[in-house]
Coordinates of C-alpha atoms and ligand atoms in Angstrom, one line a residue:
M52 CA -15.7 34.3 -20.5
E53 CA -16.9 30.5 -21.3
G54 CA -13.3 28.1 -21.6
T55 CA -12.5 24.7 -21.2
I56 CA -10.8 23.3 -18.0
I57 CA -7.3 21.5 -19.2
K58 CA -5.9 20.6 -15.3
G59 CA -6.9 20.6 -12.0
I60 CA -4.6 20.5 -8.9
G61 CA -5.3 20.8 -5.2
G62 CA -8.6 22.6 -5.6
F63 CA -7.4 25.1 -8.3
Y64 CA -8.7 24.5 -12.0
Y65 CA -6.5 25.9 -15.4
I66 CA -9.2 27.5 -17.9
K67 CA -7.8 27.7 -21.6
V68 CA -9.8 30.8 -22.6
E69 CA -8.7 31.1 -26.2
E70 CA -4.9 31.9 -26.1
K71 CA -4.8 32.4 -22.5
I72 CA -4.7 30.2 -19.6
I73 CA -6.7 31.6 -16.6
E74 CA -6.3 29.8 -12.6
C75 CA -10.1 29.5 -11.3
K76 CA -11.4 28.5 -8.1
A77 CA -15.1 26.7 -8.1
R78 CA -17.4 28.1 -6.4
G79 CA -18.9 26.2 -3.7
K80 CA -22.3 25.8 -5.0
F81 CA -20.6 23.2 -6.9
R82 CA -19.1 21.0 -4.1
N83 CA -21.8 21.3 -2.0
K84 CA -24.1 19.6 -4.8
G85 CA -21.5 17.2 -5.4
M86 CA -21.0 18.6 -9.0
S87 CA -16.9 18.9 -9.0
P88 CA -15.3 20.4 -12.0
I89 CA -13.2 17.9 -14.0
V90 CA -11.0 18.4 -16.6
G91 CA -12.5 18.6 -20.0
D92 CA -15.6 20.5 -18.6
R93 CA -16.9 23.5 -20.6
V94 CA -17.1 26.1 -18.3
E95 CA -18.1 30.2 -17.6
I96 CA -16.1 31.8 -15.7
T97 CA -15.6 35.5 -14.1
A98 CA -12.0 36.9 -13.8
N99 CA -9.8 39.9 -13.2
N100 CA -6.1 39.3 -15.3
D101 CA -5.2 35.5 -14.5
K102 CA -7.1 34.6 -11.7
G103 CA -10.8 33.9 -11.9
T104 CA -13.8 32.0 -10.7
I105 CA -15.4 28.7 -12.4
E106 CA -19.5 30.2 -12.2
K107 CA -21.4 27.4 -14.5
I108 CA -20.0 24.2 -15.6
F109 CA -21.9 23.2 -18.5
E110 CA -23.9 19.7 -19.4
R111 CA -21.0 17.0 -20.1
K112 CA -21.4 14.7 -22.9
N113 CA -19.7 11.9 -21.3
E114 CA -17.5 11.3 -18.5
L115 CA -14.6 8.8 -18.2
I116 CA -13.9 7.8 -14.7
R117 CA -9.7 6.2 -15.2
P118 CA -9.0 9.2 -15.7
L119 CA -11.5 11.3 -14.4
V120 CA -12.1 13.7 -17.7
C121 CA -15.2 14.3 -19.6
N122 CA -16.4 15.5 -23.3
I123 CA -14.2 13.2 -25.0
T124 CA -15.3 13.0 -28.6
Q125 CA -12.5 10.5 -30.0
A126 CA -10.4 8.0 -28.7
F127 CA -7.3 6.4 -30.6
V128 CA -8.1 2.6 -29.5
V129 CA -4.2 1.4 -30.0
F130 CA -3.2 -2.2 -30.5
A131 CA 0.0 -4.1 -31.4
L132 CA -0.7 -7.3 -33.7
R133 CA 2.4 -9.0 -32.8
N134 CA 4.1 -8.3 -29.3
P135 CA 1.8 -8.8 -27.7
N136 CA -0.2 -10.4 -29.8
I137 CA -3.8 -8.7 -30.7
N138 CA -6.4 -10.2 -28.9
L139 CA -10.3 -9.4 -31.1
D140 CA -12.4 -10.0 -28.0
L141 CA -10.7 -7.2 -26.2
L142 CA -10.4 -4.9 -29.0
N143 CA -14.1 -5.3 -29.4
K144 CA -14.8 -4.3 -25.8
F145 CA -12.9 -1.0 -26.3
L146 CA -14.9 -0.6 -29.2
I147 CA -18.0 -0.9 -27.3
Q148 CA -16.4 1.0 -24.3
C149 CA -16.5 3.9 -27.1
E150 CA -20.2 3.4 -28.4
L151 CA -21.7 3.6 -24.8
K152 CA -19.8 6.8 -24.2
K153 CA -20.2 8.0 -27.7
I154 CA -17.0 8.3 -28.3
K155 CA -15.7 7.9 -32.4
A156 CA -13.1 5.6 -32.1
I157 CA -10.4 5.1 -34.8
I158 CA -7.9 2.1 -34.3
C159 CA -4.9 2.1 -34.5
F160 CA -2.8 -0.6 -35.3
N161 CA 0.6 -0.2 -34.2
K162 CA 3.9 -2.4 -34.4
I163 CA 3.7 -3.0 -38.3
D164 CA 7.7 -3.2 -38.6
L165 CA 6.8 -7.0 -36.5
L166 CA 4.3 -8.1 -39.3
E167 CA 4.9 -11.0 -41.2
N168 CA 2.6 -12.8 -44.0
H169 CA -0.1 -10.4 -44.1
E170 CA -1.5 -11.6 -40.7
E171 CA -3.2 -8.2 -40.5
E172 CA -5.8 -9.4 -43.2
E173 CA -8.7 -11.1 -40.9
V174 CA -8.6 -8.1 -38.3
V175 CA -8.7 -5.5 -40.9
K176 CA -11.9 -7.4 -42.4
M177 CA -13.5 -7.1 -39.3
I178 CA -13.2 -3.3 -38.4
E179 CA -13.9 -2.6 -42.0
S180 CA -17.0 -4.0 -41.9
A181 CA -18.0 -2.7 -38.1
G182 CA -17.1 0.8 -40.1
Y183 CA -14.7 2.1 -38.1
E184 CA -11.7 4.2 -39.3
Y185 CA -8.4 2.4 -38.8
I186 CA -4.6 3.8 -39.2
F187 CA -1.5 1.6 -39.4
L188 CA 1.9 2.7 -37.2
N189 CA 5.3 2.2 -36.6
A190 CA 5.4 4.8 -33.5
K191 CA 9.1 3.9 -32.7
K192 CA 10.0 5.2 -36.5
G193 CA 7.3 7.8 -36.2
I194 CA 5.5 6.3 -39.2
G195 CA 1.9 7.0 -39.8
L196 CA 2.0 9.5 -36.8
D197 CA 1.2 12.6 -39.0
N198 CA -2.3 10.2 -40.2
L199 CA -3.2 10.7 -36.1
K200 CA -2.1 13.9 -35.9
N201 CA -4.3 14.8 -38.7
K202 CA -7.3 13.8 -36.8
L203 CA -6.8 15.9 -33.6
K204 CA -8.1 19.5 -34.6
N205 CA -11.3 20.7 -32.6
N206 CA -11.4 17.2 -30.8
V207 CA -10.9 15.9 -27.0
T208 CA -8.6 12.7 -27.7
V209 CA -7.9 9.9 -25.3
F210 CA -5.8 7.4 -26.1
C211 CA -6.6 3.6 -25.4
G212 CA -5.5 0.0 -25.6
P213 CA -3.8 -2.8 -23.6
S214 CA -0.7 -2.5 -22.2
G215 CA 2.4 -2.4 -23.9
V216 CA 1.3 -1.4 -27.7
G217 CA 3.0 1.7 -27.8
K218 CA 0.4 4.2 -26.4
S219 CA 3.1 6.1 -24.6
T220 CA 5.5 6.0 -27.4
I221 CA 3.1 7.6 -29.6
L222 CA 1.6 10.3 -27.0
N223 CA 5.0 11.7 -26.4
N224 CA 6.1 11.6 -30.5
I225 CA 2.5 13.6 -31.0
V226 CA 2.8 15.9 -27.8
G227 CA 6.7 16.3 -28.5
K228 CA 8.0 15.6 -25.1
N229 CA 8.2 12.8 -22.8
I230 CA 4.9 13.3 -21.0
M231 CA 4.7 9.5 -20.5
E232 CA 6.9 6.7 -19.2
T233 CA 7.6 4.1 -21.9
G234 CA 9.0 0.3 -21.4
E235 CA 8.7 -3.3 -21.9
I236 CA 5.7 -5.1 -20.8
S237 CA 8.1 -6.7 -17.8
T238 CA 8.9 -3.2 -15.8
K239 CA 5.4 -2.3 -16.3
L240 CA 4.1 -5.2 -13.7
K241 CA 6.6 -5.0 -11.5
R242 CA 5.6 -1.4 -10.6
G243 CA 1.9 -1.7 -10.4
K244 CA -1.1 -0.2 -12.2
H245 CA -2.4 2.1 -10.4
T246 CA 0.0 4.6 -9.9
T247 CA -2.5 7.6 -9.4
R248 CA -2.1 10.8 -11.4
H249 CA -3.9 14.0 -12.3
S250 CA -4.4 13.7 -16.0
E251 CA -4.3 17.1 -18.1
L252 CA -5.4 18.1 -21.4
V253 CA -2.4 18.9 -24.5
E254 CA -2.9 21.2 -27.0
V255 CA -1.4 19.6 -30.2
C256 CA -2.5 20.4 -33.6
G257 CA -5.7 22.8 -33.2
G258 CA -7.5 20.2 -30.4
F259 CA -6.8 18.7 -26.9
V260 CA -5.0 15.1 -26.4
V261 CA -5.8 13.6 -22.4
D262 CA -1.7 13.3 -21.2
T263 CA -2.9 9.5 -19.3
P264 CA -4.4 6.5 -21.2
G265 CA -7.9 6.1 -20.6
F266 CA -10.2 3.0 -20.2
S267 CA -7.3 0.8 -18.7
T268 CA -10.1 -0.9 -16.5
L269 CA -12.5 -3.2 -18.6
N270 CA -15.5 -3.7 -16.3
L271 CA -18.1 -0.6 -17.5
N272 CA -21.7 -1.4 -17.0
V273 CA -23.8 -1.7 -19.3
E274 CA -27.4 -1.2 -18.6
S275 CA -29.5 -3.6 -20.5
K276 CA -29.0 -6.2 -23.0
E277 CA -30.7 -3.7 -25.4
E278 CA -27.9 -1.0 -24.5
F279 CA -25.4 -3.6 -25.6
K280 CA -27.2 -4.5 -28.8
N281 CA -27.3 -1.1 -30.1
C282 CA -23.5 -1.0 -29.4
F283 CA -22.5 -3.0 -32.7
P284 CA -22.9 0.1 -35.5
E285 CA -22.9 -2.4 -38.2
F286 CA -26.7 -3.9 -37.1
W287 CA -28.2 -0.8 -37.7
E288 CA -28.9 -0.7 -40.9
Y289 CA -30.2 -3.9 -40.9
E290 CA -32.5 -4.4 -37.8
D291 CA -35.6 -2.3 -39.1
G292 CA -36.0 -5.5 -41.4
C293 CA -35.8 -8.3 -38.7
K294 CA -39.4 -9.6 -38.0
F295 CA -39.5 -9.5 -34.2
S296 CA -39.5 -5.6 -33.3
G297 CA -36.9 -5.8 -30.5
C298 CA -35.3 -8.7 -31.6
M299 CA -31.6 -9.4 -30.3
H300 CA -30.2 -11.0 -33.1
Y301 CA -30.2 -14.5 -31.0
K302 CA -32.5 -17.1 -31.5
E303 CA -35.7 -14.9 -33.2
P304 CA -36.5 -16.3 -36.6
G305 CA -36.7 -13.7 -39.6
C306 CA -33.7 -11.8 -38.1
M307 CA -31.8 -9.9 -40.7
I308 CA -28.5 -9.5 -39.1
K309 CA -28.2 -13.8 -39.0
K310 CA -29.2 -13.3 -42.3
A311 CA -26.4 -10.7 -42.8
V312 CA -23.9 -12.7 -41.5
E313 CA -24.8 -15.8 -43.4
D314 CA -24.4 -13.6 -46.3
N315 CA -20.6 -12.1 -45.2
E316 CA -22.3 -8.6 -45.3
I317 CA -21.4 -8.5 -41.2
N318 CA -18.3 -10.1 -40.2
V319 CA -18.6 -13.2 -38.7
N320 CA -15.8 -12.8 -35.7
R321 CA -18.1 -9.6 -34.2
Y322 CA -21.0 -11.5 -34.3
E323 CA -19.9 -14.5 -32.5
F324 CA -18.5 -11.9 -30.0
Y325 CA -21.8 -9.9 -29.7
I326 CA -23.7 -13.3 -29.0
R327 CA -20.6 -15.0 -26.7
T328 CA -21.0 -11.6 -25.0
L329 CA -25.1 -11.2 -24.5
E330 CA -24.8 -14.9 -23.0
E331 CA -22.6 -13.7 -20.8
I332 CA -24.6 -10.4 -20.2
I333 CA -28.6 -13.0 -19.7
K334 CA -26.5 -15.5 -17.8
G335 CA -25.0 -13.7 -15.6
G336 CA -28.2 -11.5 -14.7
K337 CA -26.3 -9.3 -14.4
N338 CA -25.0 -6.3 -16.7
K339 CA -20.8 -6.9 -16.2
W340 CA -18.3 -8.5 -18.2
Ligands
LIG872 N1 8.9 -2.9 -32.5 C1 8.2 -1.9 -32.0 N2 8.4 -1.1 -31.0 C2 7.1 -0.5 -30.6 C3 6.6 0.3 -32.0 N3 6.1 1.4 -30.7 C4 6.5 0.7 -29.5 N4 7.4 0.2 -29.8 C5 7.8 -0.7 -28.3 O1 7.1 -1.2 -27.2 C6 7.1 -0.9 -26.4 C7 6.2 -0.4 -25.4 O2 5.5 0.3 -25.4 P1 4.8 1.7 -24.9 O3 5.1 2.8 -25.8 O4 5.5 1.8 -23.5 O5 3.6 1.3 -24.8 P2 2.1 1.5 -24.1 O6 2.5 0.6 -22.7 O7 1.0 0.9 -24.6 O8 2.1 2.8 -23.0 C8 8.1 0.0 -25.8 O9 9.5 -1.0 -25.9 C9 8.1 0.5 -27.1 O10 9.7 0.8 -27.6 C10 6.6 0.0 -32.9 O11 6.3 0.3 -34.0 N5 7.5 -1.2 -33.0
LIG873 MG1 2.4 3.5 -21.5
LIG874 ZN1 -32.5 -9.9 -35.8

């Protein structure tokens, strides 16, 4: 039988196989090879009634460290435009993370009740130009959450975004129970960030949701500046036209990305973020930021 690990506690794994949940142990060979099963794994099991053994772990599409889950297909990247004010560089870093992990990003602008004077226009322009989907929410009142739920089917979805933007409020609403504590930013900080908790997959609307927000630390490594460059989907349709193959769209002449920025086809804020970060990567000689 094949299934998905939805929970792991103390050496036991809970595998969702069709409509059943089967408690399994893993064969010792996995531990010996240093490849323990984790939540999100697609596995092959043998079982009697509702107890079984994990025989095989299928290849992972991707893997997150915190929370430790794998095979994520989609991320809801949650930001508020206000309270806390949106930080565009941080938003872009979350989008880079998603690209690195081959996760489809959907940006959720929460707290629209706090908006004044169309202040969302600039960031929406940036997001549209980069080609990402986005959604406006007022999680406190439940506005827009049905749109999110409609995107869950056949996906394994993780929430990410900075503290205080409403991730827990949205998760609790979507999952229909209080799995996450919500609160003001100040109380969060007092409690300390690294409370360890085992994440689970919760089944909602024909898909799975990770019950703990992901990407809380934003210092994922990029292997190379080329890998970083490839994290900008809006570059892809232009780069074949650059004069130099391997153009970094930086100081090279005949660069079609720079031309697209001048022509307002690629968003200048995204491009400037790209250049700033690229310079850090080059200067640092280390692939971290
Ligand atoms: N005004 C407003 N406040 C919200 C909204 N959604 C959540 N909040 C509040 O924002 C604060 C932080 O929410 P929380 O879900 O804990 O954020 P998290 O840190 O991202 O998990 C809480 O006080 C929520 O009640 C919203 O749509 N509008
Ligand atoms: Mg929270
Ligand atoms: Zn170029």
